[in-house]
Amino acid sequence: MTNAQINTGSSTPMRLWYDKPAEVWEEGLPVGNGRLGAILFGHPDSERIALNEDSMWYGGPRNRNNPDALQQLPNIRELLLDGRLPQAQELAEMALSGVPETQRHYVPLGDLQLTVQHGEGKRTAYRRELDLASGIAKVSYKVGDISYEREAFASFPDQALIVRLTCSSGTLSLKTRLTRGNNNRYYDELVQAGQNTMIMRGNCGGAGGSDFRIVLTAAADGGTVTQLGEHLLVQEARSITLVLTAGTTFRFPDLEAHCLQAAQKAAEQAYDVLKSRHAADVGALMSRVSLQLEATDPAASLPTDERLERIRQGGQDLSLLALYYQFGRYLLISCSRPGSLPANLQGIWNELMLPPWDSKYTININTQMNYWPAETGNLAECHEPLFELIERMKESGRVTAREMYDCGGFVAHHNTDIWADTAPQDRYMPASYWPMGAAWLCLHMWEHYEYGRDEAFLRRAYPTLREAAEFFVDFLYETDNGELITLPSVSPENTYIMPSGVRGVLCAGPSMDSQILHELFTACIQAATALDTDAEIVAQWTELRSRLPQPQIGKHGQLMEWLEDYDEAEPGHRHISHLFALYPGKRFNLRTTPEWTRAARVTLERRLASGGGHTGWSKAWIINLWARLEDGEQASINLQELLAHSTLPNLFDNHPPFQIDGNFGGTAAITEMLMQSHAGEIHLLPALPASWLTGKVTGLRARNGFEVSITWADGRLAEARIKAACDYRCSVRTRDMVTVSTADGQVVNAESAADGSIAWQAEAGGTYILRP
């Protein structure tokens, strides 16, 4: 019996490992500190370390709002309501599209090339690994009788990428070089700054693009460091430490001085100090949550890519599922830390000058999915970069709201970028003209409050929530029956078929919009009530919420995606937008909305029967939906499929191509299978698969300031521990009757409800133990 214990000191290490170097970027190992990222290939003789810095974006800020949008908005609405869909879509494409049509795109920082001189001898005993508990990537091998080791990490405390090379005997010689782009064409200068430091200077490109700098410093123990042309040369050293810092003028006006100072400060530290400080930083975050699944499969000892291949062949590897869960948490720590930009479509890791979908922020599902595990996975501070971006979006979003729609508040469409651009992106009818991006993003601020109950944060977030709602107070269109709808909009990114056979995407009042607005108005009402403010506006929000279209059930027993019961052009579409209220929303629940929940299940079954879930992020969303339906077997089947069909050798999610959202969605889904708290109660083991017979999870966060640890055996609860961060009534649902006691053994008089849940008044700092 092996334990898939994923925490420091467990019997199965929290580690990805391989017995060969990466041949392509998608096989490399990622490190990051939120701002700096790197992918390590691990070649013994000629190493490539692909570099990223989160503020490396082509071009500067612009006002792209279409000057003709406001004048043509009434005409677009009239054409849609009259059923003249082709004309409405043609006019919308001309009048609503951004000018120019595209936002800015994310670009690589460059490459750090290492050439190691080993001499003659066969390379043996090769191993490449990434330790998630410490955030350190390592390569080890032998040449003859000499052992070589290479470690690399991106330090958050020291804001630098550190690379260390050592050998068991003799000395090391190394040639290093900084390059950027195909044929090394994308920088301006490479200059020397002293004997052991070089600086790359350049610009991200485009009008108003930021300047960037890379500083590389080499330190040799017992050897010499010299520069020759574009190279740093280290000769006959016992060990070598490389320190790389980088940045752009997006953050640092005195950019070069900042990068040099950061590099010098790190280089002055002993390597062991840098390493221990970094490992302590990452370890403190990673160790908050542990996950253990019992498994009899001996696959845990195999290289990670071989284990993944076994799953592709139909095998099961529970410890790999636990490792995958923690890899998602590691990625969020590595690409989203306080002070950094949010995780983009590829987190922070991108090797292409023009990446797929610009590697920016797609805010009709993907950016939101990046942060699904932040609160439940006990990484609340990793959520902060998203909030900072939302705050910056308000300024541009106010302009978009006013110039395009003559509305107050602020609005965003289905994309944004480093400059918080809110005008429509692309001329892509199924997505570009969807006005719900800011509304959905703002719900993350409310969720952050719900989990932590930090009133100071709520006071900071409430004006943003209120301003997002203010746009829709002005924008919503009243139908003949008195309902309030969005017009125009789309159901991302799906196509409907009208009874006439005409296909369309632009529409009035898609179901997702009403579901998001129901959650937004509810959040604003609850926030204002908690802060005892804005009573008149609360009354207005309450009235508007009551006039939103209610979810409707269609001819197949499914939830309708549009106001009319249209057929879908693509029944297996990757987006499942009209199930927002099931997940990540909170309105649908098996016990309180059984009819809508049954219709949601029919919708999900029809999607999958038609080939849905064929992208990594879509499959991850589906797992969360099955978990909310409390169907552990279907959740498990789809989790297996996520790894088998949509996961790359380094465990990156595969759309295809690589997108990081599926990693985060998959991690969030595993939590939802083990614990849920969206329905006003903590539900323990709501979607536990039969194959997860015995296990333990510690440190999950539930709403209302609770931290939850669960042990189960033979598929049933053995014990749960709930820690309270604040005074709050704790309601718990379990499959079995339980007793509640305090940590010192005192029995708690918990009240049993008719629906099977129990509740008691928890006190801040208290720990409560639940046993059958």
XYZ file of N, CA, C and O in Angstrom, residues 260-364:
420
model
N 19.778 46.095 -11.654
C 21.156 45.919 -11.180
C 21.212 45.799 -9.661
O 21.929 44.956 -9.112
N 20.440 46.631 -8.982
C 20.442 46.597 -7.525
C 19.887 45.274 -7.015
O 20.433 44.683 -6.067
N 18.799 44.783 -7.634
C 18.215 43.512 -7.212
C 19.187 42.362 -7.436
O 19.317 41.454 -6.602
N 19.884 42.375 -8.601
C 20.859 41.322 -8.892
C 22.024 41.373 -7.908
O 22.481 40.332 -7.400
N 22.518 42.572 -7.628
C 23.645 42.706 -6.706
C 23.258 42.247 -5.304
O 24.029 41.541 -4.631
N 22.067 42.614 -4.870
C 21.621 42.235 -3.529
C 21.519 40.723 -3.406
O 21.938 40.136 -2.393
N 20.978 40.058 -4.434
C 20.870 38.594 -4.392
C 22.242 37.940 -4.477
O 22.524 36.951 -3.782
N 23.116 38.472 -5.347
C 24.436 37.875 -5.550
C 25.311 37.972 -4.303
O 26.231 37.161 -4.123
N 25.030 38.939 -3.446
C 25.805 39.086 -2.218
C 25.457 38.033 -1.182
O 26.192 37.843 -0.213
N 24.325 37.348 -1.382
C 23.896 36.332 -0.430
C 24.534 34.981 -0.768
O 24.725 34.650 -1.948
N 24.810 34.195 0.254
C 25.255 32.822 0.019
C 24.138 32.039 -0.645
O 22.953 32.272 -0.368
N 24.519 31.097 -1.518
C 23.501 30.324 -2.233
C 22.555 29.621 -1.272
O 21.333 29.599 -1.486
N 23.067 29.032 -0.217
C 22.216 28.318 0.729
C 21.197 29.243 1.376
O 20.077 28.824 1.709
N 21.561 30.505 1.566
C 20.612 31.470 2.122
C 19.499 31.761 1.120
O 18.312 31.779 1.471
N 19.873 32.008 -0.147
C 18.864 32.234 -1.189
C 17.925 31.046 -1.300
O 16.697 31.203 -1.383
N 18.508 29.854 -1.294
C 17.718 28.629 -1.462
C 16.779 28.414 -0.287
O 15.586 28.115 -0.473
N 17.268 28.556 0.917
C 16.431 28.300 2.088
C 15.322 29.342 2.215
O 14.186 29.026 2.600
N 15.632 30.600 1.859
C 14.622 31.641 1.938
C 13.511 31.372 0.914
O 12.320 31.529 1.215
N 13.903 30.965 -0.285
C 12.917 30.642 -1.308
C 12.084 29.425 -0.909
O 10.846 29.437 -1.020
N 12.739 28.368 -0.453
C 12.029 27.136 -0.097
C 11.056 27.374 1.054
O 9.947 26.815 1.078
N 11.450 28.206 1.997
C 10.556 28.515 3.111
C 9.334 29.281 2.630
O 8.206 29.044 3.100
N 9.531 30.197 1.693
C 8.423 30.984 1.149
C 7.418 30.081 0.434
O 6.214 30.126 0.702
N 7.901 29.251 -0.481
C 7.008 28.359 -1.229
C 6.406 27.302 -0.298
O 5.207 27.002 -0.357
N 7.244 26.741 0.563
C 6.773 25.690 1.456
C 5.672 26.148 2.384
O 4.739 25.385 2.693
N 5.739 27.394 2.848
C 4.705 27.899 3.744
C 3.344 27.925 3.056
O 2.311 27.689 3.698
N 3.316 28.201 1.760
C 2.061 28.217 1.010
C 1.618 26.809 0.626
O 0.445 26.447 0.781
N 2.546 26.024 0.117
C 2.188 24.676 -0.334
C 1.717 23.796 0.819
O 0.812 22.969 0.651
N 2.306 23.941 1.997
C 1.991 23.045 3.106
C 0.665 23.355 3.781
O 0.226 22.605 4.660
N 0.008 24.430 3.383
C -1.297 24.725 3.984
C -2.322 23.634 3.701
O -3.235 23.410 4.493
N -2.198 22.994 2.540
C -3.148 21.947 2.150
C -2.383 20.679 1.833
O -1.370 20.716 1.120
N -2.853 19.558 2.347
C -2.299 18.260 1.971
C -3.436 17.383 1.465
O -4.591 17.529 1.886
N -3.117 16.487 0.568
C -4.108 15.543 0.034
C -3.476 14.170 -0.042
O -2.400 13.999 -0.619
N -4.135 13.206 0.552
C -3.662 11.825 0.553
C -4.779 10.926 0.054
O -5.902 10.983 0.549
N -4.473 10.133 -0.960
C -5.393 9.107 -1.454
C -4.698 7.761 -1.346
O -3.551 7.624 -1.798
N -5.371 6.789 -0.782
C -4.774 5.466 -0.680
C -4.827 4.788 -2.042
O -5.827 4.853 -2.747
N -3.742 4.116 -2.401
C -3.675 3.446 -3.696
C -2.793 2.211 -3.595
O -1.805 2.205 -2.871
N -3.161 1.165 -4.317
C -2.329 -0.042 -4.370
C -1.467 -0.067 -5.613
O -0.651 -0.962 -5.786
N -1.635 0.923 -6.501
C -0.888 0.974 -7.748
C 0.564 1.358 -7.484
O 0.830 2.391 -6.857
N 1.534 0.580 -7.941
C 2.944 0.927 -7.716
C 3.465 1.994 -8.658
O 4.657 2.285 -8.664
N 2.588 2.629 -9.434
C 3.035 3.581 -10.451
C 3.713 4.804 -9.866
O 4.387 5.541 -10.582
N 3.542 5.069 -8.561
C 4.101 6.282 -7.971
C 5.606 6.362 -8.123
O 6.174 7.452 -8.058
N 6.277 5.244 -8.339
C 7.726 5.249 -8.474
C 8.190 5.505 -9.899
O 9.386 5.655 -10.141
N 7.265 5.570 -10.842
C 7.623 5.751 -12.247
C 7.803 7.233 -12.579
O 7.265 8.105 -11.889
N 8.542 7.551 -13.667
C 8.590 8.936 -14.141
C 7.192 9.466 -14.424
O 6.287 8.708 -14.810
N 7.017 10.757 -14.264
C 5.687 11.356 -14.377
C 5.076 11.148 -15.749
O 3.871 10.874 -15.868
N 5.867 11.264 -16.813
C 5.298 11.076 -18.143
C 4.851 9.641 -18.370
O 3.863 9.390 -19.067
N 5.544 8.683 -17.765
C 5.128 7.288 -17.879
C 3.840 7.032 -17.105
O 2.971 6.267 -17.547
N 3.707 7.672 -15.976
C 2.474 7.543 -15.209
C 1.292 8.123 -15.988
O 0.185 7.559 -15.992
N 1.535 9.257 -16.634
C 0.484 9.874 -17.440
C 0.099 8.969 -18.597
O -1.089 8.828 -18.935
N 1.067 8.324 -19.204
C 0.786 7.405 -20.312
C -0.036 6.215 -19.830
O -0.910 5.718 -20.552
N 0.202 5.739 -18.637
C -0.594 4.644 -18.080
C -2.063 5.050 -17.960
O -2.961 4.248 -18.215
N -2.308 6.296 -17.566
C -3.695 6.773 -17.497
C -4.295 6.847 -18.891
O -5.464 6.501 -19.103
N -3.492 7.274 -19.877
C -3.996 7.311 -21.259
C -4.384 5.924 -21.754
O -5.273 5.776 -22.590
N -3.719 4.915 -21.228
C -4.018 3.540 -21.623
C -5.136 2.919 -20.791
O -5.405 1.724 -20.907
N -5.762 3.706 -19.941
C -6.899 3.221 -19.173
C -6.590 2.855 -17.738
O -7.481 2.395 -17.008
N -5.350 3.034 -17.293
C -4.987 2.717 -15.922
C -5.436 3.785 -14.949
O -5.899 4.865 -15.334
N -5.303 3.476 -13.670
C -5.659 4.427 -12.620
C -4.441 4.672 -11.750
O -3.678 3.749 -11.454
N -4.263 5.901 -11.334
C -3.119 6.286 -10.514
C -3.587 7.396 -9.576
O -3.504 8.578 -9.898
N -4.112 7.002 -8.427
C -4.687 7.982 -7.520
C -3.651 8.963 -6.999
O -3.951 10.143 -6.788
N -2.434 8.482 -6.782
C -1.415 9.405 -6.284
C -1.048 10.446 -7.331
O -0.659 11.571 -6.990
N -1.184 10.132 -8.616
C -0.949 11.137 -9.650
C -2.064 12.188 -9.629
O -1.812 13.372 -9.882
N -3.299 11.783 -9.317
C -4.379 12.761 -9.177
C -4.071 13.734 -8.040
O -4.291 14.945 -8.167
N -3.555 13.210 -6.936
C -3.197 14.075 -5.819
C -2.037 14.996 -6.187
O -2.007 16.169 -5.814
N -1.070 14.465 -6.939
C 0.045 15.285 -7.407
C -0.449 16.369 -8.361
O -0.011 17.525 -8.294
N -1.365 16.009 -9.257
C -1.947 16.968 -10.195
C -2.645 18.098 -9.435
O -2.541 19.278 -9.815
N -3.354 17.738 -8.371
C -4.028 18.742 -7.550
C -3.014 19.743 -6.990
O -3.196 20.969 -7.093
N -1.951 19.241 -6.427
C -0.955 20.128 -5.838
C -0.157 20.886 -6.894
O 0.288 22.011 -6.645
N -0.006 20.305 -8.075
C 0.652 21.024 -9.167
C -0.144 22.272 -9.534
O 0.428 23.336 -9.797
N -1.466 22.172 -9.517
C -2.293 23.348 -9.782
C -2.073 24.431 -8.756
O -1.968 25.619 -9.090
N -1.984 24.049 -7.481
C -1.703 25.038 -6.441
C -0.309 25.636 -6.632
O -0.119 26.854 -6.490
N 0.655 24.797 -6.966
C 2.022 25.287 -7.214
C 2.039 26.301 -8.360
O 2.718 27.338 -8.278
N 1.308 26.026 -9.431
C 1.294 26.940 -10.571
C 0.714 28.299 -10.182
O 1.210 29.341 -10.614
N -0.338 28.302 -9.358
C -0.925 29.578 -8.954
C 0.056 30.369 -8.097
O 0.201 31.588 -8.266
N 0.746 29.698 -7.191
C 1.776 30.354 -6.394
C 2.870 30.926 -7.293
O 3.402 32.012 -7.048
N 3.182 30.221 -8.377
C 4.296 30.597 -9.240
C 3.969 31.710 -10.217
O 4.883 32.371 -10.719
N 2.682 31.933 -10.504
C 2.353 32.933 -11.533
C 1.412 34.023 -11.043
O 1.024 34.883 -11.843
N 1.065 34.034 -9.757
C 0.161 35.071 -9.264
C 0.457 35.311 -7.788
O -0.060 34.620 -6.921
N 1.283 36.311 -7.540
C 1.643 36.670 -6.169
C 1.371 38.157 -5.961
O 1.342 38.930 -6.921
N 1.163 38.592 -4.741
C 0.956 40.025 -4.499
C 2.041 40.865 -5.163
O 3.232 40.605 -5.020
N 1.600 41.850 -5.932
C 2.529 42.706 -6.661
C 2.731 42.315 -8.103
O 3.272 43.097 -8.894
N 2.301 41.106 -8.478
C 2.433 40.681 -9.871
C 1.154 41.000 -10.631
O 0.146 41.415 -10.047
N 1.184 40.797 -11.943
C -0.038 40.809 -12.732
C -0.764 39.487 -12.521
O -0.178 38.508 -12.054
N -2.044 39.410 -12.878
C -2.763 38.140 -12.721
C -2.229 37.069 -13.680
O -1.537 37.367 -14.656
N -2.590 35.839 -13.396
C -2.281 34.734 -14.301
C -3.027 34.935 -15.613
O -4.240 35.139 -15.628
N -2.302 34.892 -16.734
C -2.951 35.042 -18.030
C -3.299 33.672 -18.615
O -3.280 32.663 -17.905
N -3.598 33.604 -19.899
C -4.004 32.330 -20.498
C -2.953 31.242 -20.333
O -3.287 30.060 -20.330
N -1.706 31.622 -20.203
C -0.637 30.656 -20.009
C 0.061 30.865 -18.664
O 1.201 30.446 -18.493
N -0.657 31.461 -17.754
C -0.103 31.720 -16.436
C 0.890 32.855 -16.515
O 0.546 34.033 -16.465
N 2.168 32.475 -16.666
C 3.246 33.444 -16.888
C 4.197 32.922 -17.958
O 5.101 33.630 -18.385
N 3.968 31.682 -18.433
C 4.947 30.988 -19.278
C 4.503 31.007 -20.742
O 3.459 30.462 -21.101
N 5.321 31.622 -21.583
C 4.996 31.751 -23.007
C 6.300 31.868 -23.789
O 7.154 32.687 -23.448
N 6.454 31.082 -24.848
C 7.692 31.137 -25.635
C 7.528 31.827 -26.979
O 8.505 31.980 -27.712
N 6.312 32.267 -27.331
C 6.054 32.772 -28.677
C 5.865 34.289 -28.685
O 5.210 34.858 -27.812
N 6.432 34.925 -29.719
C 6.267 36.362 -29.880
C 4.814 36.743 -30.211
O 4.383 37.856 -29.913
N 4.071 35.866 -30.828
C 2.648 36.075 -31.059
C 1.929 34.795 -30.632
O 1.674 33.906 -31.424
N 1.607 34.688 -29.349
C 1.073 33.435 -28.809
C -0.403 33.238 -29.145
O -1.098 34.181 -29.544
N -0.904 32.023 -28.997
C -2.328 31.758 -29.246
C -3.216 32.649 -28.380
O -2.977 32.787 -27.177
N -4.227 33.245 -29.010
C -5.157 34.154 -28.334
C -4.417 35.254 -27.568
O -4.936 35.810 -26.596
N -3.187 35.552 -28.005
C -2.381 36.641 -27.444
C -1.916 36.384 -26.014
O -1.303 37.254 -25.407
N -2.209 35.223 -25.455
C -1.817 34.886 -24.073
C -2.164 36.022 -23.123
O -1.392 36.385 -22.248
N -3.377 36.570 -23.291
C -3.776 37.674 -22.410
C -4.861 37.181 -21.460
O -4.780 36.061 -20.957
N -5.850 38.038 -21.177
C -6.885 37.717 -20.204
C -8.216 37.552 -20.935
O -8.845 38.538 -21.321
N -8.636 36.312 -21.118
C -9.938 36.030 -21.716
C -10.928 35.897 -20.573
O -10.857 34.950 -19.773
N -11.847 36.859 -20.477
C -12.655 36.992 -19.266
C -14.103 36.559 -19.471
O -15.006 37.005 -18.765
N -14.317 35.617 -20.437
C -15.643 34.996 -20.515
C -15.626 33.570 -19.957
O -16.603 32.853 -20.076
